[in-house]
mmCIF file of C-alpha atoms in Angstrom:
data_model
loop_
_atom_site.group_PDB
_atom_site.id
_atom_site.type_symbol
_atom_site.label_atom_id
_atom_site.label_comp_id
_atom_site.label_asym_id
_atom_site.label_seq_id
_atom_site.Cartn_x
_atom_site.Cartn_y
_atom_site.Cartn_z
ATOM 1 C CA UNK A 1119 0.081 0.035 0.049
ATOM 2 C CA UNK A 1120 2.656 2.523 0.963
ATOM 3 C CA UNK A 1121 4.569 1.602 -2.404
ATOM 4 C CA UNK A 1122 1.431 2.194 -4.285
ATOM 5 C CA UNK A 1123 0.994 5.668 -2.558
ATOM 6 C CA UNK A 1124 4.601 6.615 -3.389
ATOM 7 C CA UNK A 1125 4.169 5.847 -6.953
ATOM 8 C CA UNK A 1126 0.974 7.753 -7.268
ATOM 9 C CA UNK A 1127 1.760 11.016 -5.818
ATOM 10 C CA UNK A 1128 0.554 12.916 -9.009
ATOM 11 C CA UNK A 1129 -2.820 11.303 -8.972
ATOM 12 C CA UNK A 1130 -3.494 11.622 -5.147
ATOM 13 C CA UNK A 1131 -2.515 15.172 -5.359
ATOM 14 C CA UNK A 1132 -5.642 15.746 -7.353
ATOM 15 C CA UNK A 1133 -7.643 14.753 -4.402
ATOM 16 C CA UNK A 1134 -9.239 17.430 -2.058
ATOM 17 C CA UNK A 1135 -9.834 14.538 0.447
ATOM 18 C CA UNK A 1136 -10.384 10.768 0.540
ATOM 19 C CA UNK A 1137 -12.299 8.457 2.739
ATOM 20 C CA UNK A 1138 -12.190 4.744 3.672
ATOM 21 C CA UNK A 1139 -16.010 3.887 3.718
ATOM 22 C CA UNK A 1140 -17.966 0.957 4.997
ATOM 23 C CA UNK A 1141 -21.266 -0.095 3.638
ATOM 24 C CA UNK A 1142 -24.344 -1.041 5.770
ATOM 25 C CA UNK A 1143 -25.032 -3.740 3.038
ATOM 26 C CA UNK A 1144 -21.519 -5.158 2.591
ATOM 27 C CA UNK A 1145 -19.284 -4.511 5.381
ATOM 28 C CA UNK A 1146 -16.661 -7.013 4.229
ATOM 29 C CA UNK A 1147 -15.999 -4.806 1.038
ATOM 30 C CA UNK A 1148 -13.161 -2.385 1.260
ATOM 31 C CA UNK A 1149 -14.188 0.996 -0.280
ATOM 32 C CA UNK A 1150 -12.231 4.062 -0.975
ATOM 33 C CA UNK A 1151 -13.885 7.415 -2.222
ATOM 34 C CA UNK A 1152 -11.869 10.467 -3.143
ATOM 35 C CA UNK A 1153 -13.135 13.921 -4.082
ATOM 36 C CA UNK A 1154 -11.054 15.555 -6.790
ATOM 37 C CA UNK A 1155 -10.120 19.372 -6.944
ATOM 38 C CA UNK A 1156 -12.941 19.837 -9.515
ATOM 39 C CA UNK A 1157 -15.597 18.148 -7.300
ATOM 40 C CA UNK A 1158 -15.862 14.791 -8.948
ATOM 41 C CA UNK A 1159 -15.911 11.617 -6.889
ATOM 42 C CA UNK A 1160 -13.575 8.710 -7.810
ATOM 43 C CA UNK A 1161 -14.333 5.185 -6.069
ATOM 44 C CA UNK A 1162 -12.559 2.003 -5.756
ATOM 45 C CA UNK A 1163 -13.667 -1.222 -4.186
ATOM 46 C CA UNK A 1164 -12.136 -4.591 -3.584
ATOM 47 C CA UNK A 1165 -11.252 -7.369 -1.126
ATOM 48 C CA UNK A 1166 -8.200 -5.470 0.217
ATOM 49 C CA UNK A 1167 -7.159 -1.943 0.583
ATOM 50 C CA UNK A 1168 -4.572 -2.421 -2.240
ATOM 51 C CA UNK A 1169 -7.271 -3.342 -4.528
ATOM 52 C CA UNK A 1170 -9.613 -0.478 -3.617
ATOM 53 C CA UNK A 1171 -6.774 2.023 -3.736
ATOM 54 C CA UNK A 1172 -5.699 0.868 -7.175
ATOM 55 C CA UNK A 1173 -9.161 1.013 -8.754
ATOM 56 C CA UNK A 1174 -9.758 4.549 -7.076
ATOM 57 C CA UNK A 1175 -6.441 5.592 -8.701
ATOM 58 C CA UNK A 1176 -7.737 4.220 -12.116
ATOM 59 C CA UNK A 1177 -11.021 6.146 -11.742
ATOM 60 C CA UNK A 1178 -9.046 9.214 -10.790
ATOM 61 C CA UNK A 1179 -6.871 8.921 -13.850
ATOM 62 C CA UNK A 1180 -10.063 8.508 -16.055
ATOM 63 C CA UNK A 1181 -11.506 11.729 -14.527
ATOM 64 C CA UNK A 1182 -8.370 13.752 -15.093
ATOM 65 C CA UNK A 1183 -7.711 12.518 -18.674
ATOM 66 C CA UNK A 1184 -11.406 13.068 -19.642
ATOM 67 C CA UNK A 1185 -11.463 16.517 -18.265
ATOM 68 C CA UNK A 1186 -8.244 17.367 -20.258
ATOM 69 C CA UNK A 1187 -9.913 15.783 -23.416
ATOM 70 C CA UNK A 1188 -13.012 17.992 -22.971
ATOM 71 C CA UNK A 1189 -11.036 21.132 -22.440
ATOM 72 C CA UNK A 1190 -9.355 20.303 -25.737
ATOM 73 C CA UNK A 1191 -12.792 20.269 -27.429
ATOM 74 C CA UNK A 1192 -13.079 16.465 -27.355
ATOM 75 C CA UNK A 1193 -16.454 14.769 -27.270
ATOM 76 C CA UNK A 1194 -17.986 12.189 -24.640
ATOM 77 C CA UNK A 1195 -21.288 10.678 -24.360
ATOM 78 C CA UNK A 1196 -21.676 8.984 -20.957
ATOM 79 C CA UNK A 1197 -24.611 6.930 -22.093
ATOM 80 C CA UNK A 1198 -22.801 5.499 -25.095
ATOM 81 C CA UNK A 1199 -19.031 5.757 -24.869
ATOM 82 C CA UNK A 1200 -16.604 3.643 -23.055
ATOM 83 C CA UNK A 1201 -13.578 4.922 -20.994
ATOM 84 C CA UNK A 1202 -11.106 2.788 -18.882
ATOM 85 C CA UNK A 1203 -7.692 3.157 -17.337
ATOM 86 C CA UNK A 1204 -4.933 0.585 -16.776
ATOM 87 C CA UNK A 1205 -1.152 0.691 -16.601
ATOM 88 C CA UNK A 1206 -1.143 -1.645 -19.732
ATOM 89 C CA UNK A 1207 -2.528 0.273 -22.733
ATOM 90 C CA UNK A 1208 -3.679 -2.889 -24.485
ATOM 91 C CA UNK A 1209 -5.865 -3.721 -21.380
ATOM 92 C CA UNK A 1210 -7.024 -0.265 -21.085
ATOM 93 C CA UNK A 1211 -8.156 -0.185 -24.774
ATOM 94 C CA UNK A 1212 -9.830 -3.527 -24.301
ATOM 95 C CA UNK A 1213 -11.706 -2.465 -21.250
ATOM 96 C CA UNK A 1214 -12.876 0.805 -22.891
ATOM 97 C CA UNK A 1215 -14.228 -1.235 -25.722
ATOM 98 C CA UNK A 1216 -15.928 -3.613 -23.306
ATOM 99 C CA UNK A 1217 -17.437 -0.613 -21.598
ATOM 100 C CA UNK A 1218 -18.848 0.609 -24.849
ATOM 101 C CA UNK A 1219 -20.404 -2.755 -25.558
ATOM 102 C CA UNK A 1220 -21.990 -2.695 -22.031
ATOM 103 C CA UNK A 1221 -23.455 0.747 -22.646
ATOM 104 C CA UNK A 1222 -24.998 -0.434 -25.925
ATOM 105 C CA UNK A 1223 -26.319 -3.634 -24.492
ATOM 106 C CA UNK A 1224 -27.783 -1.919 -21.358
ATOM 107 C CA UNK A 1225 -29.495 0.596 -23.503
ATOM 108 C CA UNK A 1226 -31.022 -1.884 -25.706
ATOM 109 C CA UNK A 1227 -32.306 -3.890 -22.678
ATOM 110 C CA UNK A 1228 -33.534 -0.841 -20.854
ATOM 111 C CA UNK A 1229 -35.386 0.446 -23.840
ATOM 112 C CA UNK A 1230 -37.062 -2.845 -24.583
ATOM 113 C CA UNK A 1231 -35.091 -3.993 -27.667
ATOM 114 C CA UNK A 1232 -33.321 -6.980 -26.046
ATOM 115 C CA UNK A 1233 -34.513 -9.391 -23.178
ATOM 116 C CA UNK A 1234 -32.366 -10.490 -20.116
ATOM 117 C CA UNK A 1235 -32.505 -13.960 -18.627
ATOM 118 C CA UNK A 1236 -31.865 -14.843 -15.065
ATOM 119 C CA UNK A 1237 -28.612 -16.616 -14.364
ATOM 120 C CA UNK A 1238 -28.586 -19.900 -12.624
ATOM 121 C CA UNK A 1239 -27.976 -19.428 -8.806
ATOM 122 C CA UNK A 1240 -26.157 -22.926 -8.987
ATOM 123 C CA UNK A 1241 -23.698 -21.374 -11.607
ATOM 124 C CA UNK A 1242 -23.179 -18.353 -9.341
ATOM 125 C CA UNK A 1243 -22.331 -20.741 -6.517
ATOM 126 C CA UNK A 1244 -20.144 -22.975 -8.592
ATOM 127 C CA UNK A 1245 -18.092 -19.872 -9.844
ATOM 128 C CA UNK A 1246 -17.436 -18.902 -6.244
ATOM 129 C CA UNK A 1247 -19.196 -15.665 -6.636
ATOM 130 C CA UNK A 1248 -21.901 -16.539 -4.136
ATOM 131 C CA UNK A 1249 -19.399 -17.402 -1.465
ATOM 132 C CA UNK A 1250 -17.568 -14.083 -2.127
ATOM 133 C CA UNK A 1251 -20.780 -12.169 -1.825
ATOM 134 C CA UNK A 1252 -21.728 -13.873 1.475
ATOM 135 C CA UNK A 1253 -18.366 -12.896 2.995
ATOM 136 C CA UNK A 1254 -18.829 -9.328 1.929
ATOM 137 C CA UNK A 1255 -22.388 -9.268 3.296
ATOM 138 C CA UNK A 1256 -21.501 -10.895 6.542
ATOM 139 C CA UNK A 1257 -22.374 -8.790 9.523
ATOM 140 C CA UNK A 1258 -24.534 -6.357 7.443
ATOM 141 C CA UNK A 1259 -26.852 -4.041 9.384
ATOM 142 C CA UNK A 1260 -29.362 -4.438 6.430
ATOM 143 C CA UNK A 1261 -29.824 -7.480 4.511
ATOM 144 C CA UNK A 1262 -30.370 -7.526 0.785
ATOM 145 C CA UNK A 1263 -31.188 -10.243 -1.733
ATOM 146 C CA UNK A 1264 -28.961 -10.347 -4.980
ATOM 147 C CA UNK A 1265 -29.357 -12.028 -8.261
ATOM 148 C CA UNK A 1266 -27.801 -11.795 -11.795
ATOM 149 C CA UNK A 1267 -29.237 -11.518 -15.319
ATOM 150 C CA UNK A 1268 -27.630 -11.794 -18.621
ATOM 151 C CA UNK A 1269 -28.633 -9.377 -21.419
ATOM 152 C CA UNK A 1270 -29.402 -11.453 -24.513
ATOM 153 C CA UNK A 1271 -28.219 -9.196 -27.261
ATOM 154 C CA UNK A 1272 -26.243 -9.724 -30.365
ATOM 155 C CA UNK A 1273 -22.472 -10.602 -30.800
ATOM 156 C CA UNK A 1274 -20.652 -9.113 -28.083
ATOM 157 C CA UNK A 1275 -19.000 -10.013 -24.754
ATOM 158 C CA UNK A 1276 -21.130 -11.147 -21.909
ATOM 159 C CA UNK A 1277 -23.087 -8.356 -20.386
ATOM 160 C CA UNK A 1278 -24.368 -8.947 -16.837
ATOM 161 C CA UNK A 1279 -26.838 -7.165 -14.703
ATOM 162 C CA UNK A 1280 -26.549 -7.549 -10.981
ATOM 163 C CA UNK A 1281 -29.553 -6.591 -8.880
ATOM 164 C CA UNK A 1282 -30.089 -6.278 -5.197
ATOM 165 C CA UNK A 1283 -33.380 -5.572 -3.248
ATOM 166 C CA UNK A 1284 -34.292 -5.378 0.462
ATOM 167 C CA UNK A 1285 -35.650 -8.554 2.014
ATOM 168 C CA UNK A 1286 -39.100 -6.943 1.458
ATOM 169 C CA UNK A 1287 -38.373 -6.570 -2.198
ATOM 170 C CA UNK A 1288 -37.943 -2.711 -2.010
ATOM 171 C CA UNK A 1289 -35.254 -0.191 -3.056
ATOM 172 C CA UNK A 1290 -33.701 -1.983 -6.035
ATOM 173 C CA UNK A 1291 -30.200 -1.264 -7.087
ATOM 174 C CA UNK A 1292 -28.468 -2.256 -10.257
ATOM 175 C CA UNK A 1293 -24.938 -2.982 -11.287
ATOM 176 C CA UNK A 1294 -23.472 -3.738 -14.740
ATOM 177 C CA UNK A 1295 -20.470 -5.658 -16.092
ATOM 178 C CA UNK A 1296 -19.083 -6.631 -19.421
ATOM 179 C CA UNK A 1297 -16.339 -9.054 -20.239
ATOM 180 C CA UNK A 1298 -15.722 -11.940 -22.647
ATOM 181 C CA UNK A 1299 -15.431 -14.270 -19.467
ATOM 182 C CA UNK A 1300 -18.940 -14.554 -17.838
ATOM 183 C CA UNK A 1301 -17.475 -15.037 -14.439
ATOM 184 C CA UNK A 1302 -15.555 -11.663 -14.684
ATOM 185 C CA UNK A 1303 -18.708 -9.965 -16.034
ATOM 186 C CA UNK A 1304 -20.750 -11.079 -13.111
ATOM 187 C CA UNK A 1305 -18.021 -10.053 -10.683
ATOM 188 C CA UNK A 1306 -17.757 -6.619 -12.228
ATOM 189 C CA UNK A 1307 -21.577 -6.195 -12.067
ATOM 190 C CA UNK A 1308 -21.456 -7.194 -8.373
ATOM 191 C CA UNK A 1309 -18.583 -4.773 -7.610
ATOM 192 C CA UNK A 1310 -20.451 -1.809 -9.278
ATOM 193 C CA UNK A 1311 -23.711 -2.887 -7.490
ATOM 194 C CA UNK A 1312 -22.147 -2.848 -4.192
ATOM 195 C CA UNK A 1313 -20.642 0.716 -4.780
ATOM 196 C CA UNK A 1314 -24.024 1.890 -6.004
ATOM 197 C CA UNK A 1315 -25.559 0.575 -2.831
ATOM 198 C CA UNK A 1316 -23.448 3.388 -1.142
ATOM 199 C CA UNK A 1317 -25.908 5.751 -2.756
ATOM 200 C CA UNK A 1318 -28.932 3.908 -1.166
ATOM 201 C CA UNK A 1319 -27.066 3.944 2.164
ATOM 202 C CA UNK A 1320 -26.947 7.746 2.131
ATOM 203 C CA UNK A 1321 -30.554 8.002 0.903
ATOM 204 C CA UNK A 1322 -31.671 5.831 3.854
ATOM 205 C CA UNK A 1323 -29.777 8.042 6.284
ATOM 206 C CA UNK A 1324 -31.280 11.068 4.785
ATOM 207 C CA UNK A 1325 -34.715 9.592 5.140
ATOM 208 C CA UNK A 1326 -33.863 9.137 8.857
ATOM 209 C CA UNK A 1327 -33.338 12.882 9.226
ATOM 210 C CA UNK A 1328 -36.173 13.978 6.911
ATOM 211 C CA UNK A 1329 -33.911 15.851 4.506
ATOM 212 C CA UNK A 1330 -33.695 13.953 1.255
ATOM 213 C CA UNK A 1331 -33.209 17.242 -0.741
ATOM 214 C CA UNK A 1332 -29.697 16.498 -1.883
ATOM 215 C CA UNK A 1333 -30.440 13.179 -3.169
ATOM 216 C CA UNK A 1334 -33.595 13.704 -5.171
ATOM 217 C CA UNK A 1335 -31.814 12.120 -8.302
ATOM 218 C CA UNK A 1336 -30.849 9.086 -6.593
ATOM 219 C CA UNK A 1337 -34.451 8.639 -5.178
ATOM 220 C CA UNK A 1338 -35.762 9.179 -8.690
ATOM 221 C CA UNK A 1339 -33.477 6.527 -10.268
ATOM 222 C CA UNK A 1340 -34.544 4.015 -7.587
ATOM 223 C CA UNK A 1341 -38.131 4.564 -8.117
ATOM 224 C CA UNK A 1342 -37.526 4.220 -11.875
ATOM 225 C CA UNK A 1343 -35.889 0.837 -11.212
ATOM 226 C CA UNK A 1344 -38.921 -0.302 -9.349
ATOM 227 C CA UNK A 1345 -41.272 1.033 -11.932
ATOM 228 C CA UNK A 1346 -39.572 -0.778 -14.790
ATOM 229 C CA UNK A 1347 -38.712 -4.049 -12.927
ATOM 230 C CA UNK A 1348 -41.664 -6.085 -14.098
ATOM 231 C CA UNK A 1349 -40.696 -5.423 -17.781
ATOM 232 C CA UNK A 1350 -36.860 -5.630 -17.201
ATOM 233 C CA UNK A 1351 -36.884 -8.786 -14.972
ATOM 234 C CA UNK A 1352 -39.833 -10.998 -16.028
ATOM 235 C CA UNK A 1353 -40.644 -14.348 -14.558
ATOM 236 C CA UNK A 1354 -38.383 -16.830 -16.319
ATOM 237 C CA UNK A 1355 -36.409 -20.051 -15.799
ATOM 238 C CA UNK A 1356 -32.761 -19.610 -14.725
ATOM 239 C CA UNK A 1357 -30.276 -20.188 -17.340
ATOM 240 C CA UNK A 1358 -26.499 -20.925 -17.531
ATOM 241 C CA UNK A 1359 -24.647 -17.809 -19.017
ATOM 242 C CA UNK A 1360 -24.471 -17.922 -22.882
ATOM 243 C CA UNK A 1361 -21.027 -17.824 -24.200
ATOM 244 C CA UNK A 1362 -20.351 -14.710 -26.277
ATOM 245 C CA UNK A 1363 -20.043 -15.182 -30.029
ATOM 246 C CA UNK A 1364 -17.454 -12.313 -30.317
ATOM 247 C CA UNK A 1365 -15.078 -10.386 -28.058
ATOM 248 C CA UNK A 1366 -16.205 -6.982 -29.268
ATOM 249 C CA UNK A 1367 -19.561 -5.844 -30.391
ATOM 250 C CA UNK A 1368 -19.798 -5.563 -34.147
ATOM 251 C CA UNK A 1369 -20.460 -1.733 -34.116
ATOM 252 C CA UNK A 1370 -21.143 -0.256 -37.465
ATOM 253 C CA UNK A 1371 -19.401 1.819 -38.284
ATOM 254 C CA UNK A 1372 -16.389 0.689 -36.315
ATOM 255 C CA UNK A 1373 -15.867 2.641 -33.045
ATOM 256 C CA UNK A 1374 -13.108 5.260 -32.715
ATOM 257 C CA UNK A 1375 -10.639 4.078 -29.933
ATOM 258 C CA UNK A 1376 -7.908 6.485 -28.849
ATOM 259 C CA UNK A 1377 -5.578 6.896 -25.870
ATOM 260 C CA UNK A 1378 -6.375 10.283 -24.184
ATOM 261 C CA UNK A 1379 -3.710 10.093 -21.382
ATOM 262 C CA UNK A 1380 -0.457 11.807 -21.747
ATOM 263 C CA UNK A 1381 2.937 10.239 -22.216
ATOM 264 C CA UNK A 1382 4.398 9.411 -18.876
ATOM 265 C CA UNK A 1383 1.122 9.080 -17.073
ATOM 266 C CA UNK A 1384 0.990 6.173 -14.613
ATOM 267 C CA UNK A 1385 -2.320 4.910 -16.194
ATOM 268 C CA UNK A 1386 -3.120 4.576 -19.914
ATOM 269 C CA UNK A 1387 -6.546 5.968 -20.365
ATOM 270 C CA UNK A 1388 -8.520 5.071 -23.608
ATOM 271 C CA UNK A 1389 -11.782 6.333 -24.910
ATOM 272 C CA UNK A 1390 -13.958 4.257 -27.124
ATOM 273 C CA UNK A 1391 -16.668 6.157 -29.051
ATOM 274 C CA UNK A 1392 -18.986 4.022 -31.245
ATOM 275 C CA UNK A 1393 -20.285 5.483 -34.446
ATOM 276 C CA UNK A 1394 -23.830 4.959 -33.427
ATOM 277 C CA UNK A 1395 -26.539 7.412 -32.059
ATOM 278 C CA UNK A 1396 -26.800 8.049 -28.379
ATOM 279 C CA UNK A 1397 -29.438 6.120 -26.814
ATOM 280 C CA UNK A 1398 -32.783 7.709 -26.805
ATOM 281 C CA UNK A 1399 -33.399 8.005 -23.041
ATOM 282 C CA UNK A 1400 -36.184 10.429 -22.188
ATOM 283 C CA UNK A 1401 -37.916 11.497 -18.986
ATOM 284 C CA UNK A 1402 -40.445 8.656 -19.501
ATOM 285 C CA UNK A 1403 -37.927 5.868 -19.977
ATOM 286 C CA UNK A 1404 -35.590 7.103 -17.149
ATOM 287 C CA UNK A 1405 -31.985 6.214 -17.018
ATOM 288 C CA UNK A 1406 -30.448 2.826 -16.115
ATOM 289 C CA UNK A 1407 -27.458 4.349 -14.413
ATOM 290 C CA UNK A 1408 -27.483 5.582 -10.747
#
């Protein structure tokens, strides 16, 4: 951890402050959140402090590189484009393309163009994901039920949706993950879900004080999840994850993928911009992202 800190002075210098957080819902997960100088939040989560710190640094690198890209007149559509950071440029580029695939699949699913199928609980257990989740949920002040769904879209990596609800079926939260390996996709979706649950934790705390004014957007998104749930998560038999038929979605035209970090940066940051229209999210459809 100390070595990581010494190597990352430039990135941590962009933080106003940082906090190690504990979730009411997953106290076994290590979470680091940092507020950048321009008021953006970088988050990282993992089984250890090193994992959480490394992921928080990666998200910080994305924030800084994207801000520089936009100042230079570059475009970015958060509902369509993919961005990723990694010390290895090849892996950063692949992750950015996967995120663009995820955005496309999630939009198709949310807007009713593609279905999702529930993933077999037996497969989740066999992959070791259930045991990992149980360990993270152990000792939780508030218990939640969690399941996974796979979006059944075209030729692309495996895109997973991870959903959690209260024991009473209330306050749904979603996380998404995309990877050619279904296990990795499910783990990524779970990690994002657990981070998104931090928003719910803050909302529940605000409900206790009677002041939810600063969390109206979070409340609206959660209500949207509940409203659309019957359509998005229909009753269906559980399935094993379907193998992807291609590593990268067959975007037409081909996406523009470029590195937007600078030479010498600790993380290589790549941006993937498909040559497709932005998803038609409206006030009526709501948004899939919290």
